[in-house]
PDB file of C-alpha atoms in Angstrom:
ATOM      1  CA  UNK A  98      24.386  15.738  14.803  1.00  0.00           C
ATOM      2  CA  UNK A  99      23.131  15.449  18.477  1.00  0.00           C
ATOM      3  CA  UNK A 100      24.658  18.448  19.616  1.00  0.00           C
ATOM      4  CA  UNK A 101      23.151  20.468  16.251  1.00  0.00           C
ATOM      5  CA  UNK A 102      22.460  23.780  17.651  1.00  0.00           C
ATOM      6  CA  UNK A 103      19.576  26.521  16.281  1.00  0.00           C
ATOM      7  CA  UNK A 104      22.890  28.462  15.828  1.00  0.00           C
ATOM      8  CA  UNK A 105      23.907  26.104  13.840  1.00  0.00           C
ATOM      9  CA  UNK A 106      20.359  25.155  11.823  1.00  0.00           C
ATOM     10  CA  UNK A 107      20.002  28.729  11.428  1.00  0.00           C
ATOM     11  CA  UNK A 108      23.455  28.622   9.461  1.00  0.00           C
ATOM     12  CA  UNK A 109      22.637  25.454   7.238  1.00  0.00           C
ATOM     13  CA  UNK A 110      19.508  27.166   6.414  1.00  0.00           C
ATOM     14  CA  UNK A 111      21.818  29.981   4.744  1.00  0.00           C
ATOM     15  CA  UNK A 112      23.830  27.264   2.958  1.00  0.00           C
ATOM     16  CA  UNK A 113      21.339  25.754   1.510  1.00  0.00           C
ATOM     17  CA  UNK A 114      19.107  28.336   0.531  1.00  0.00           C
ATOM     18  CA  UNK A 115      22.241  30.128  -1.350  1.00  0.00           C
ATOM     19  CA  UNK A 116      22.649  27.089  -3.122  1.00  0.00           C
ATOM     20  CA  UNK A 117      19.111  26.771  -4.215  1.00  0.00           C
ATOM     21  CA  UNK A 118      18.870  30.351  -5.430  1.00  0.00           C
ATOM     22  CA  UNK A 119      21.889  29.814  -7.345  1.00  0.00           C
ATOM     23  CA  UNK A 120      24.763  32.017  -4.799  1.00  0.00           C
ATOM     24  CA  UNK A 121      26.763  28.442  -4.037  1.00  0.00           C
ATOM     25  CA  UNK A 122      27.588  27.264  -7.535  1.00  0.00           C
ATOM     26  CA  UNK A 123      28.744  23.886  -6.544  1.00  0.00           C
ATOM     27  CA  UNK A 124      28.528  21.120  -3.346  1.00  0.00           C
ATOM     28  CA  UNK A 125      30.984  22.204  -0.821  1.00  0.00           C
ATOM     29  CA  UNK A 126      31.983  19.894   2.160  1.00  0.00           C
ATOM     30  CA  UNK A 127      30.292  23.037   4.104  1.00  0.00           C
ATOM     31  CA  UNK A 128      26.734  22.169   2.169  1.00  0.00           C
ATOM     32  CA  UNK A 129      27.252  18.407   2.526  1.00  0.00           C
ATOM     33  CA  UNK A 130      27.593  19.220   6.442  1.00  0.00           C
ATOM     34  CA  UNK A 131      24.581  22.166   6.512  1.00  0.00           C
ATOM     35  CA  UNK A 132      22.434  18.963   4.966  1.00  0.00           C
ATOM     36  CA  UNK A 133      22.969  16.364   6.683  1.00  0.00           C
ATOM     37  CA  UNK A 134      22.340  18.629  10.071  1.00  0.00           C
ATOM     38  CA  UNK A 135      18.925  19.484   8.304  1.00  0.00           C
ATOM     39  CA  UNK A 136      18.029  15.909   7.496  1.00  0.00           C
ATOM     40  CA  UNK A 137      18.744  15.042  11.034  1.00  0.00           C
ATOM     41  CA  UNK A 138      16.819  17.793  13.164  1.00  0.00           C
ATOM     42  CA  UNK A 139      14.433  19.149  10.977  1.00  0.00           C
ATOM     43  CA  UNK A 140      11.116  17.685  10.044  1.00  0.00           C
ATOM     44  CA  UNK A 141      10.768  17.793   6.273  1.00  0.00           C
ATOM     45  CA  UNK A 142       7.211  18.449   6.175  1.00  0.00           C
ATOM     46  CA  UNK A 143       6.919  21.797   8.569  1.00  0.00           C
ATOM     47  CA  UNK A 144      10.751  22.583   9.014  1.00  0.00           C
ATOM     48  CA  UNK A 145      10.471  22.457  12.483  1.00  0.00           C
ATOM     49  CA  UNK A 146      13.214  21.319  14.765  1.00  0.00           C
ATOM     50  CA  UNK A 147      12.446  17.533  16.014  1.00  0.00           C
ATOM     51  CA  UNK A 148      12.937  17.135  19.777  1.00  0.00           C
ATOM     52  CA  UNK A 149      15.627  15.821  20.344  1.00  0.00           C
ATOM     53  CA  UNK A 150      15.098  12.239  21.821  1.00  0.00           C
ATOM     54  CA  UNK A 151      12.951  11.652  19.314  1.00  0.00           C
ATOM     55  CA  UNK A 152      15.373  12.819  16.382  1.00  0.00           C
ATOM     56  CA  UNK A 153      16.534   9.405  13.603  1.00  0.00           C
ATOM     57  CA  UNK A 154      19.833  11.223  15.167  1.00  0.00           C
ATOM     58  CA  UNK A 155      19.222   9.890  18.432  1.00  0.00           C
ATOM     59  CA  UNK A 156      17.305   7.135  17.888  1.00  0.00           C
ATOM     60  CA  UNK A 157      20.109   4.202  18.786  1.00  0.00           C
ATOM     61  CA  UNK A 158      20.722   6.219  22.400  1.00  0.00           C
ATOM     62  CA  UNK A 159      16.790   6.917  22.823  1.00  0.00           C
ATOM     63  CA  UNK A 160      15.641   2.816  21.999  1.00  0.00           C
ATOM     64  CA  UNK A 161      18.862   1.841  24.207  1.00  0.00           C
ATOM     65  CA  UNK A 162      17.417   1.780  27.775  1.00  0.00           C
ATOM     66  CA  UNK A 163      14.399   0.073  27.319  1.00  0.00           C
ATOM     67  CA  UNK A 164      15.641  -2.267  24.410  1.00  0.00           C
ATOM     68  CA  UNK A 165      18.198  -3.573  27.590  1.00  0.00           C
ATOM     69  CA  UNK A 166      14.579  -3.532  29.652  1.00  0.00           C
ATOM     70  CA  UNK A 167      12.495  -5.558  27.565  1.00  0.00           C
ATOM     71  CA  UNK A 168      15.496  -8.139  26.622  1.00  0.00           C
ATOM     72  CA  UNK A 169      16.237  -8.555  30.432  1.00  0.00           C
ATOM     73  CA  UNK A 170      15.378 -12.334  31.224  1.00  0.00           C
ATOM     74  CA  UNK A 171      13.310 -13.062  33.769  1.00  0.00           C
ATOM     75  CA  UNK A 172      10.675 -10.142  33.815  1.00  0.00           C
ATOM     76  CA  UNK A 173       7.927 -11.498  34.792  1.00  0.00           C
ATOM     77  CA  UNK A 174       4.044  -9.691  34.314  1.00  0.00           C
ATOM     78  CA  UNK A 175       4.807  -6.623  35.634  1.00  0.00           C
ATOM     79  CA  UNK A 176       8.219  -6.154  34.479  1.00  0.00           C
ATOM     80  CA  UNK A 177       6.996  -7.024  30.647  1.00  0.00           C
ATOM     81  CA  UNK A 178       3.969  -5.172  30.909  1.00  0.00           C
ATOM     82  CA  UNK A 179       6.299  -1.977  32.009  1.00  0.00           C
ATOM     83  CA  UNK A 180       8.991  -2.528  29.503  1.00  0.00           C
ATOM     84  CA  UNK A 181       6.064  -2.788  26.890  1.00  0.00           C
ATOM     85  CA  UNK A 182       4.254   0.150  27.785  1.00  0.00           C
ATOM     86  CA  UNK A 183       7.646   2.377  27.956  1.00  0.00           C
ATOM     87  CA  UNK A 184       8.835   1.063  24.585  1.00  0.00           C
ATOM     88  CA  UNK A 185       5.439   1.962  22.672  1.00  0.00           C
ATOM     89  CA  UNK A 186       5.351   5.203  24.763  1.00  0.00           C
ATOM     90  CA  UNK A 187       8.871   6.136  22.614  1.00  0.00           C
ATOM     91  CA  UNK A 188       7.368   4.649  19.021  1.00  0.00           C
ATOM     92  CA  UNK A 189       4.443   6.731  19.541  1.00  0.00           C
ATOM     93  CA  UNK A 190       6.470   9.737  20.173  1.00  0.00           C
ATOM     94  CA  UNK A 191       8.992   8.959  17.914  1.00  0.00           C
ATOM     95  CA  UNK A 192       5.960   8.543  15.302  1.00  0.00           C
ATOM     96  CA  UNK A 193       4.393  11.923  15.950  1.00  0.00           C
ATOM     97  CA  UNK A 194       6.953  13.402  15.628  1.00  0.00           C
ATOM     98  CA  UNK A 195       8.462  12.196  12.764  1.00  0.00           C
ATOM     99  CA  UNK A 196       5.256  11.614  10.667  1.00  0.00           C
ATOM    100  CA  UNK A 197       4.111  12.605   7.373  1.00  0.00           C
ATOM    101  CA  UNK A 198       2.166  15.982   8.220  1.00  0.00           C
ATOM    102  CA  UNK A 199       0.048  15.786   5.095  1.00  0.00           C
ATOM    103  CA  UNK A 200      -2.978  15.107   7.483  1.00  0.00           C
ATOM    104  CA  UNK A 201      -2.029  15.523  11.161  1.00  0.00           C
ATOM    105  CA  UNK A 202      -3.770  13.865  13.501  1.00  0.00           C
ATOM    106  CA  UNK A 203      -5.939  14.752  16.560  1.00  0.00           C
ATOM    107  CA  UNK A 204      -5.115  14.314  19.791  1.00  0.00           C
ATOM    108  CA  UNK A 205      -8.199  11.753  20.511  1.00  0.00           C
ATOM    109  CA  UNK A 206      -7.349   9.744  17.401  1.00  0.00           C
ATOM    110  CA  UNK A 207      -3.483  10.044  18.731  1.00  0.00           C
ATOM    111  CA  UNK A 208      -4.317   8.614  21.751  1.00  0.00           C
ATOM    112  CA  UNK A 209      -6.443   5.799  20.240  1.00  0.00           C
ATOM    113  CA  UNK A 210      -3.352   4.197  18.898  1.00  0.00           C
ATOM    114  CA  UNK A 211      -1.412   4.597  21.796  1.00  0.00           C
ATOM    115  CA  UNK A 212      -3.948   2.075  23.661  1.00  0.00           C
ATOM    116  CA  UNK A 213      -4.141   0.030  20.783  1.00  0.00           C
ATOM    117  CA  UNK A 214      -0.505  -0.069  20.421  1.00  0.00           C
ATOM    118  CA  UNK A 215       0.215  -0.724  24.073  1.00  0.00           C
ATOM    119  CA  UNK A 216      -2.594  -3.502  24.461  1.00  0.00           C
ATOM    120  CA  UNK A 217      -0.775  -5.458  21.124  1.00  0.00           C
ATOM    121  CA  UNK A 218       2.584  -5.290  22.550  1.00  0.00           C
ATOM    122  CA  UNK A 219       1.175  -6.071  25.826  1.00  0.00           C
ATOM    123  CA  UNK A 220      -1.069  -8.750  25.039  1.00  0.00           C
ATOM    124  CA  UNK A 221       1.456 -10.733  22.017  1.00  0.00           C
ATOM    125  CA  UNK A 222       4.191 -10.810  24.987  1.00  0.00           C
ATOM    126  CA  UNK A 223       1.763 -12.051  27.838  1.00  0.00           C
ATOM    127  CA  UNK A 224       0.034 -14.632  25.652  1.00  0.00           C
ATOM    128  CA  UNK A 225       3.122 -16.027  24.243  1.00  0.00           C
ATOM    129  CA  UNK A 226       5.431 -15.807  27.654  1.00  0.00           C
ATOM    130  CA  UNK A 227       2.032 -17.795  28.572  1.00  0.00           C
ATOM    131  CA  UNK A 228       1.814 -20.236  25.920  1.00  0.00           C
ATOM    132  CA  UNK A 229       5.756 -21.462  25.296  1.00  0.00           C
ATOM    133  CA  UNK A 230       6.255 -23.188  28.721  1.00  0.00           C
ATOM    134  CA  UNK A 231       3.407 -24.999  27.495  1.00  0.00           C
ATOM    135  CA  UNK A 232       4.734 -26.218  24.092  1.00  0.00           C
ATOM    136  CA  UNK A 233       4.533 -29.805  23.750  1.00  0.00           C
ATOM    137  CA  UNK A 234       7.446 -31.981  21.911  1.00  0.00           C
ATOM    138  CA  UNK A 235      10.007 -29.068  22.027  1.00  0.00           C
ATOM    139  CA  UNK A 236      13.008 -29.067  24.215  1.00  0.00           C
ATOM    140  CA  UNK A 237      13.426 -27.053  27.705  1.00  0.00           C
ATOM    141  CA  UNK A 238      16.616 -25.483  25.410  1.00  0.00           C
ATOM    142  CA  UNK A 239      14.569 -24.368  22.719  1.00  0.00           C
ATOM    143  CA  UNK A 240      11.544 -23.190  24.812  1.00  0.00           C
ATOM    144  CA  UNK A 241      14.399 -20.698  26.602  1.00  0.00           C
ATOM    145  CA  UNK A 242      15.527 -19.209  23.159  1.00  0.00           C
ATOM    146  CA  UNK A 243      11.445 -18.987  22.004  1.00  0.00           C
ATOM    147  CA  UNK A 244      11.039 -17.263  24.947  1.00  0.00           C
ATOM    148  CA  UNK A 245      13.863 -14.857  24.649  1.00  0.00           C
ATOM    149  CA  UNK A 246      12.228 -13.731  21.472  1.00  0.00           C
ATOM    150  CA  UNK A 247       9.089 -13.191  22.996  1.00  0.00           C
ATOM    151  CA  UNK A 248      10.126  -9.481  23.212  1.00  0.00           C
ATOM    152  CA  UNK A 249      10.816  -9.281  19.259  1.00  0.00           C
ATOM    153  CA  UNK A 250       7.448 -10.852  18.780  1.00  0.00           C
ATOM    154  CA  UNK A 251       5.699  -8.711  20.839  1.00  0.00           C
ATOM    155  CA  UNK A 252       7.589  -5.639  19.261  1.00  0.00           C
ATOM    156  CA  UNK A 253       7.133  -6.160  15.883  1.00  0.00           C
ATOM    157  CA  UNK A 254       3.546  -6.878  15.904  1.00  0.00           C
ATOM    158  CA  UNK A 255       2.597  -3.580  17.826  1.00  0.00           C
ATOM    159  CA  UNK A 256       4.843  -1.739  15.594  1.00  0.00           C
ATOM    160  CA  UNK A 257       3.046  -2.934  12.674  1.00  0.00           C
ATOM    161  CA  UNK A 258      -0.414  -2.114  14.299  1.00  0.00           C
ATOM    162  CA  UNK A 259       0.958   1.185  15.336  1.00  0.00           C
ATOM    163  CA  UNK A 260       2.261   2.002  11.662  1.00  0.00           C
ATOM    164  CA  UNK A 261      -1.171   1.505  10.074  1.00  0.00           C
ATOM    165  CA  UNK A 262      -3.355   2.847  12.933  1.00  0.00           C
ATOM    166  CA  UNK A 263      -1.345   5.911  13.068  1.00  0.00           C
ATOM    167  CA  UNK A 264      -1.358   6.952   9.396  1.00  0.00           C
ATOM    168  CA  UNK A 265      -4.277   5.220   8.386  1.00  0.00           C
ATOM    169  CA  UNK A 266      -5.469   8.668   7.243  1.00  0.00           C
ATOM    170  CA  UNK A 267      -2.644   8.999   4.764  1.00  0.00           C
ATOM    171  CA  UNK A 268      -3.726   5.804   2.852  1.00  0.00           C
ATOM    172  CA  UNK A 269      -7.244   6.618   2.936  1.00  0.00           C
ATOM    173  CA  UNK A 270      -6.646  10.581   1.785  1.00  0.00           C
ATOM    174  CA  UNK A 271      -3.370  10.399  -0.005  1.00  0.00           C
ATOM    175  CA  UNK A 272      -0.080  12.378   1.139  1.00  0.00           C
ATOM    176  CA  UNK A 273       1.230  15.484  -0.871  1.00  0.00           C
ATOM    177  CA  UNK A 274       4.066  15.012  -3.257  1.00  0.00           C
ATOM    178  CA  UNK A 275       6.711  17.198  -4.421  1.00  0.00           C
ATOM    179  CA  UNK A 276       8.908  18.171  -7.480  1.00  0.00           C
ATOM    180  CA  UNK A 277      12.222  19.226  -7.300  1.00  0.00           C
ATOM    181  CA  UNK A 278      11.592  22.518  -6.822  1.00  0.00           C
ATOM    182  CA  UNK A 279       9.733  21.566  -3.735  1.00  0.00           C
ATOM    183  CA  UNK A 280       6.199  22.951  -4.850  1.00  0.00           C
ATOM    184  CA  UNK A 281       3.028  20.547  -4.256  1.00  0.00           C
ATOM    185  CA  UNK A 282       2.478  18.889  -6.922  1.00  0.00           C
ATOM    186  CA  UNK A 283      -0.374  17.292  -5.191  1.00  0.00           C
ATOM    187  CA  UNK A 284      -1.780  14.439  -2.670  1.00  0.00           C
ATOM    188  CA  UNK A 285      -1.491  10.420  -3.899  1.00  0.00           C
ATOM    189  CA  UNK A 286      -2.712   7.328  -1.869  1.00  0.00           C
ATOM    190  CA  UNK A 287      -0.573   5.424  -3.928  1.00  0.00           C
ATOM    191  CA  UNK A 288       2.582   7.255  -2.123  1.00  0.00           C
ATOM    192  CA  UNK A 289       0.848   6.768   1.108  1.00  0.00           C
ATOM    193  CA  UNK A 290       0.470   3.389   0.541  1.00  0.00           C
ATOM    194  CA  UNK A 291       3.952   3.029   0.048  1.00  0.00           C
ATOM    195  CA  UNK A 292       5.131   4.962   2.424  1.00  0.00           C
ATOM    196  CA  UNK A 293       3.572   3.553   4.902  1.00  0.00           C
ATOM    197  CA  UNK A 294       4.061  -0.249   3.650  1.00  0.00           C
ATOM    198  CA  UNK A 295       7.455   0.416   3.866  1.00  0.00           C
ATOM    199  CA  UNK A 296       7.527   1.809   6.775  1.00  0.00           C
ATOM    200  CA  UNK A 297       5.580  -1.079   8.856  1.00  0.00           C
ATOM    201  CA  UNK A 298       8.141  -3.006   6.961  1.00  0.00           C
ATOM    202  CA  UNK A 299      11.551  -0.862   8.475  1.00  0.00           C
ATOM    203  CA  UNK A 300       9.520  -1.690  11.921  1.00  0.00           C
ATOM    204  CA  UNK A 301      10.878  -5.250  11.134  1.00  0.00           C
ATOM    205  CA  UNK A 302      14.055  -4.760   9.779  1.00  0.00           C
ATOM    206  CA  UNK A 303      15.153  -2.001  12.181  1.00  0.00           C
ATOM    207  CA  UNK A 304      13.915  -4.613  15.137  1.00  0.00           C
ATOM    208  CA  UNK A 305      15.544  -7.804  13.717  1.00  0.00           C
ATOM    209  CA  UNK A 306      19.125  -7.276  14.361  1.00  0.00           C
ATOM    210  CA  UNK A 307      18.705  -5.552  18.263  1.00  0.00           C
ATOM    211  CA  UNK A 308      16.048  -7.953  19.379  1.00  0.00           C
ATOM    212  CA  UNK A 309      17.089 -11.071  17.780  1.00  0.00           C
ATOM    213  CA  UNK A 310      21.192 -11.666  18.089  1.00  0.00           C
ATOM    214  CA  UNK A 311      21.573 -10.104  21.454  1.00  0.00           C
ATOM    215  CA  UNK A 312      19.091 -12.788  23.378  1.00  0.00           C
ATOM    216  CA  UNK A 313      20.527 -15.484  21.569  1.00  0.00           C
ATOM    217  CA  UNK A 314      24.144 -14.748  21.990  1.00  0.00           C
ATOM    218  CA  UNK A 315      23.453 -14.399  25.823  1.00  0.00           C
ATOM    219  CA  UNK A 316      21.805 -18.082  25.851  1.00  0.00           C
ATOM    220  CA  UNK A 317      24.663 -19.507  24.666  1.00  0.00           C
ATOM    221  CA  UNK A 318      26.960 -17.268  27.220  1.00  0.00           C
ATOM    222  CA  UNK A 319      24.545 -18.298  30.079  1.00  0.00           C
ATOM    223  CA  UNK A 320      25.555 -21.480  29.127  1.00  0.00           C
ATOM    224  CA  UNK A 321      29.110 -20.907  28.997  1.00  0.00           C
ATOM    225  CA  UNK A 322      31.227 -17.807  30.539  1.00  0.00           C
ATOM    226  CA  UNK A 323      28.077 -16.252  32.422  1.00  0.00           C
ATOM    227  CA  UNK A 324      27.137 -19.143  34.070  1.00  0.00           C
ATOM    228  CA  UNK A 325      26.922 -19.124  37.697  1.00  0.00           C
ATOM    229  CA  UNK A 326      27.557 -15.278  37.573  1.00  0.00           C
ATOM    230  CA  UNK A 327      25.568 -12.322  39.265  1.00  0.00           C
ATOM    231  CA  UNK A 328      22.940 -10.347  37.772  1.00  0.00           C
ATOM    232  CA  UNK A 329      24.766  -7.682  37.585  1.00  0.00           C
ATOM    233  CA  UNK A 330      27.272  -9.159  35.711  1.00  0.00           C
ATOM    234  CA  UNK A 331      25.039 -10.607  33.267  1.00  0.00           C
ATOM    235  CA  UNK A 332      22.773  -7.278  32.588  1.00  0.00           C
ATOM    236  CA  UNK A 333      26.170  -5.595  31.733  1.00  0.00           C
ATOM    237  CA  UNK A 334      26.810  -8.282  29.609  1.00  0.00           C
ATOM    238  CA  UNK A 335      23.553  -7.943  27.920  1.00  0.00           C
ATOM    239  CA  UNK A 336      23.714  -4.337  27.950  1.00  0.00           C
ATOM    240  CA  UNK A 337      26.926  -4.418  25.774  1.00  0.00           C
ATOM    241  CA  UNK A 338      25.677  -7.087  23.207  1.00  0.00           C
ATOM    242  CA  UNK A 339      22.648  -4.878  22.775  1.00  0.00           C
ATOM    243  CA  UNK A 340      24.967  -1.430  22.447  1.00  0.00           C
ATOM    244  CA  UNK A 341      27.299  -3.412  19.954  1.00  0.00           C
ATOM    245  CA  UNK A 342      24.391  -4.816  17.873  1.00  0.00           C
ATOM    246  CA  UNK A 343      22.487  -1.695  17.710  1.00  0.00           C
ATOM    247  CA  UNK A 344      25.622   1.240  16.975  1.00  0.00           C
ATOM    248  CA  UNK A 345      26.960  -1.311  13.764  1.00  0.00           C
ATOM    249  CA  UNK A 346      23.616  -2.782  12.464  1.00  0.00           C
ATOM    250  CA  UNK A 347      20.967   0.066  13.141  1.00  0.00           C
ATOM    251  CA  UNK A 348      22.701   2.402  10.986  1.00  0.00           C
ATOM    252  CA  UNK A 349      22.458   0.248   8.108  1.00  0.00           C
ATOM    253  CA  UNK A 350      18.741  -1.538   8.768  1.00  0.00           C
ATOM    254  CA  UNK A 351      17.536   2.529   9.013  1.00  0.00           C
ATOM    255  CA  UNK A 352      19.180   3.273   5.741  1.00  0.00           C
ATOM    256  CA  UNK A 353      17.270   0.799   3.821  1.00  0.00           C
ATOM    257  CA  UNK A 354      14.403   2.822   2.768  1.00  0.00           C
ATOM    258  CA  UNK A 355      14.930   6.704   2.771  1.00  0.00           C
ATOM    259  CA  UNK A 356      12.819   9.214   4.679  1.00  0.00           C
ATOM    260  CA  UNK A 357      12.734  11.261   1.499  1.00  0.00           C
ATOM    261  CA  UNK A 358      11.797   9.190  -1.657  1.00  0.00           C
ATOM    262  CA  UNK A 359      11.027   9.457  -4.745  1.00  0.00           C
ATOM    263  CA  UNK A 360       9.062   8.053  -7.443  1.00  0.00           C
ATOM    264  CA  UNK A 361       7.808   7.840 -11.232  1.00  0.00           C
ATOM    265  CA  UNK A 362       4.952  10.566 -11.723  1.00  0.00           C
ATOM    266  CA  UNK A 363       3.553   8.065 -14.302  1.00  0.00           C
ATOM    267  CA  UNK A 364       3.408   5.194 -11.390  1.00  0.00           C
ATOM    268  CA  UNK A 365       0.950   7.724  -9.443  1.00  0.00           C
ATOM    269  CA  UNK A 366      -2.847   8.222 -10.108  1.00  0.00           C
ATOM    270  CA  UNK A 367      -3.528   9.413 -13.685  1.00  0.00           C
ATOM    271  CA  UNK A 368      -4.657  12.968 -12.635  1.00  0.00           C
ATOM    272  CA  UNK A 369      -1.048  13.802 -11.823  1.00  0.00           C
ATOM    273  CA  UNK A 370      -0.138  12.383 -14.915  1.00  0.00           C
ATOM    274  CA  UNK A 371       1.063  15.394 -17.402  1.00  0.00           C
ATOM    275  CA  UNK A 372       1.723  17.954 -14.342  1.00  0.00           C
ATOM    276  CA  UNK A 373       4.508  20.788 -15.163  1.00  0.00           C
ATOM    277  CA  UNK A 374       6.840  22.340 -12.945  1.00  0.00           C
ATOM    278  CA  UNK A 375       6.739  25.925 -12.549  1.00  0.00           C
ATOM    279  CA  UNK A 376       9.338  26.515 -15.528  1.00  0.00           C
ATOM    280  CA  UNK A 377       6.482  24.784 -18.063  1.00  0.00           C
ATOM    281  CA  UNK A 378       8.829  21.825 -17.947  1.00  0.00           C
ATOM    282  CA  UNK A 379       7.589  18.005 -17.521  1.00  0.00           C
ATOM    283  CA  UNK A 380       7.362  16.457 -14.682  1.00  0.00           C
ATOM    284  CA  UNK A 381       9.160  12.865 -14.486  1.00  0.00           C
ATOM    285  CA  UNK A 382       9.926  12.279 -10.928  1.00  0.00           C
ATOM    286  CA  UNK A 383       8.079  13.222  -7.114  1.00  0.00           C
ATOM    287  CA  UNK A 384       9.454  13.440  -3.886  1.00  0.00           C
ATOM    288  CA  UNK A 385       7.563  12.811  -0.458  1.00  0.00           C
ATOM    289  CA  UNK A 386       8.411  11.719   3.013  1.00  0.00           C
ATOM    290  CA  UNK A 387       8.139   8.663   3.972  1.00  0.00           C
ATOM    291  CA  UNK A 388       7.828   9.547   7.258  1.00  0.00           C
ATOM    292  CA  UNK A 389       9.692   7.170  10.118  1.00  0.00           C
TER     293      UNK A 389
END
């Protein structure tokens, strides 16, 4: 889905509009294909193409490089504060560009969050890189594997802040929901809330598997088969367990909750409660996007 092309979008559009207007009587492998190239590129909200670095489609390739950065031992100030700053850089984009567009934000507001997000990342992995040398009644082994997961701290906390900063207006205004058809049915905070709940809460899964088995694999191969070797050797070392971890877990941790989702109309606020489609028919189920 990378190399989706607007040749190609412009196709799937075809595809799937003759299958909504009845032309394509059933699910072809061809319609299968034509959605899941939509789903990847195209923002469900506007139907505009996604840039690509900042695509769910690209999004184990895009977090590689500074994933590698920020779990590279050693850093230092400067070198966390950079690896910090670049990795909330690519959430915020990532964010905008993926969000619900129910209420977009403003540039000023947009680059509130930013600050706030970089100053939480920033300041989690300063304080604790500060504080765990200074841990009392823990040994010099198990300060080195706190401190490897510094990073995953640091990460999970600003993602969280970032999450609820950035679509704070959602929760307080409510994000529009859809029926099958596709038509507004209207805007619920309730679906904001959970979209964005579980959203803050993918933050954490999706980080878990990258930042957490990596670091402490490589403690225990600094101990053994790395040991003694060059830096070089051991960034490529930690450059594959990253690469490994993220291509067979991220997959499955970004699968857990669905960018499209769908809920109850009766679990919603009670004036959507009743609402018809535009056939007269009842209403049981809403769609909305989650947003990423």
């Amino acid at each position: 889905m990378l190399l989706t092309t607007e040749k190609d979008l412009a196709h799937a559009r075809e595809i799937i509009s003759a299958y909504r207007h009845g032309e394509l009587k059933e699910t072809t492998p061809e319609f299968w294909r034509a959605k899941k190239q939509l789903d990847s590129t195209v923002h469900p909200d506007t139907g505009k193409t996604v840039l690509l670095p900042f695509r769910m489609s690209s999004n184990v390739l895009s977090n590689l490089v500074v994933t590698v950065g920020m779990l590279t031992p050693g850093l230092g100030t400067a070198g966390t504060v950079f690896w910090q700053w670049a990795n909330q850089s690519l959430n915020v984009a990532v964010n905008s560009a993926n969000a619900n567009k129910s209420h977009p934000m403003s540039t000023s507001q947009l680059l509130t969050n930013y600050a706030a997000a970089v100053t939480a990342s920033c300041g989690v992995a300063l304080g604790l890189n500060n504080l765990v040398p200074r841990l009392k009644n823990i040994s010099p082994h198990s300060k080195l594997i706190l401190g490897r997961l510094v990073p995953f701290a640091a990460v999970v906390s600003a993602g969280i802040v970032n999450v609820f900063l950035m679509r704070g207006n959602e929760i307080r205004k409510g994000i529009s929901v859809f029926d099958s058809n596709g038509d507004e049915v209207g805007k619920s905070k309730k679906a904001a809330f959970m979209a964005v709940g579980e959203t803050a809460l993918s933050r954490v899964i999706n980080a878990t598997p990258t930042m957490v088995i990596p670091p402490l694999i490589l403690v225990r191969l600094q101990r053994g088969v790395l040991k003694g070797k060059s830096l070089g050797v051991q960034t490529l070392a930690n450059l594959g367990l990253i690469s490994v971890t993220m291509f067979s877990a991220l997959p499955f941790a970004l699968g857990i909750f669905p960018q499209r989702q769908a809920i109850h109309l009766n679990k919603l606020e009670p004036e959507l409660h009743g609402k018809k489609d535009k056939d007269g028919k009842p209403i049981e189920k809403v769609y909305f996007n989650r947003g990423i």
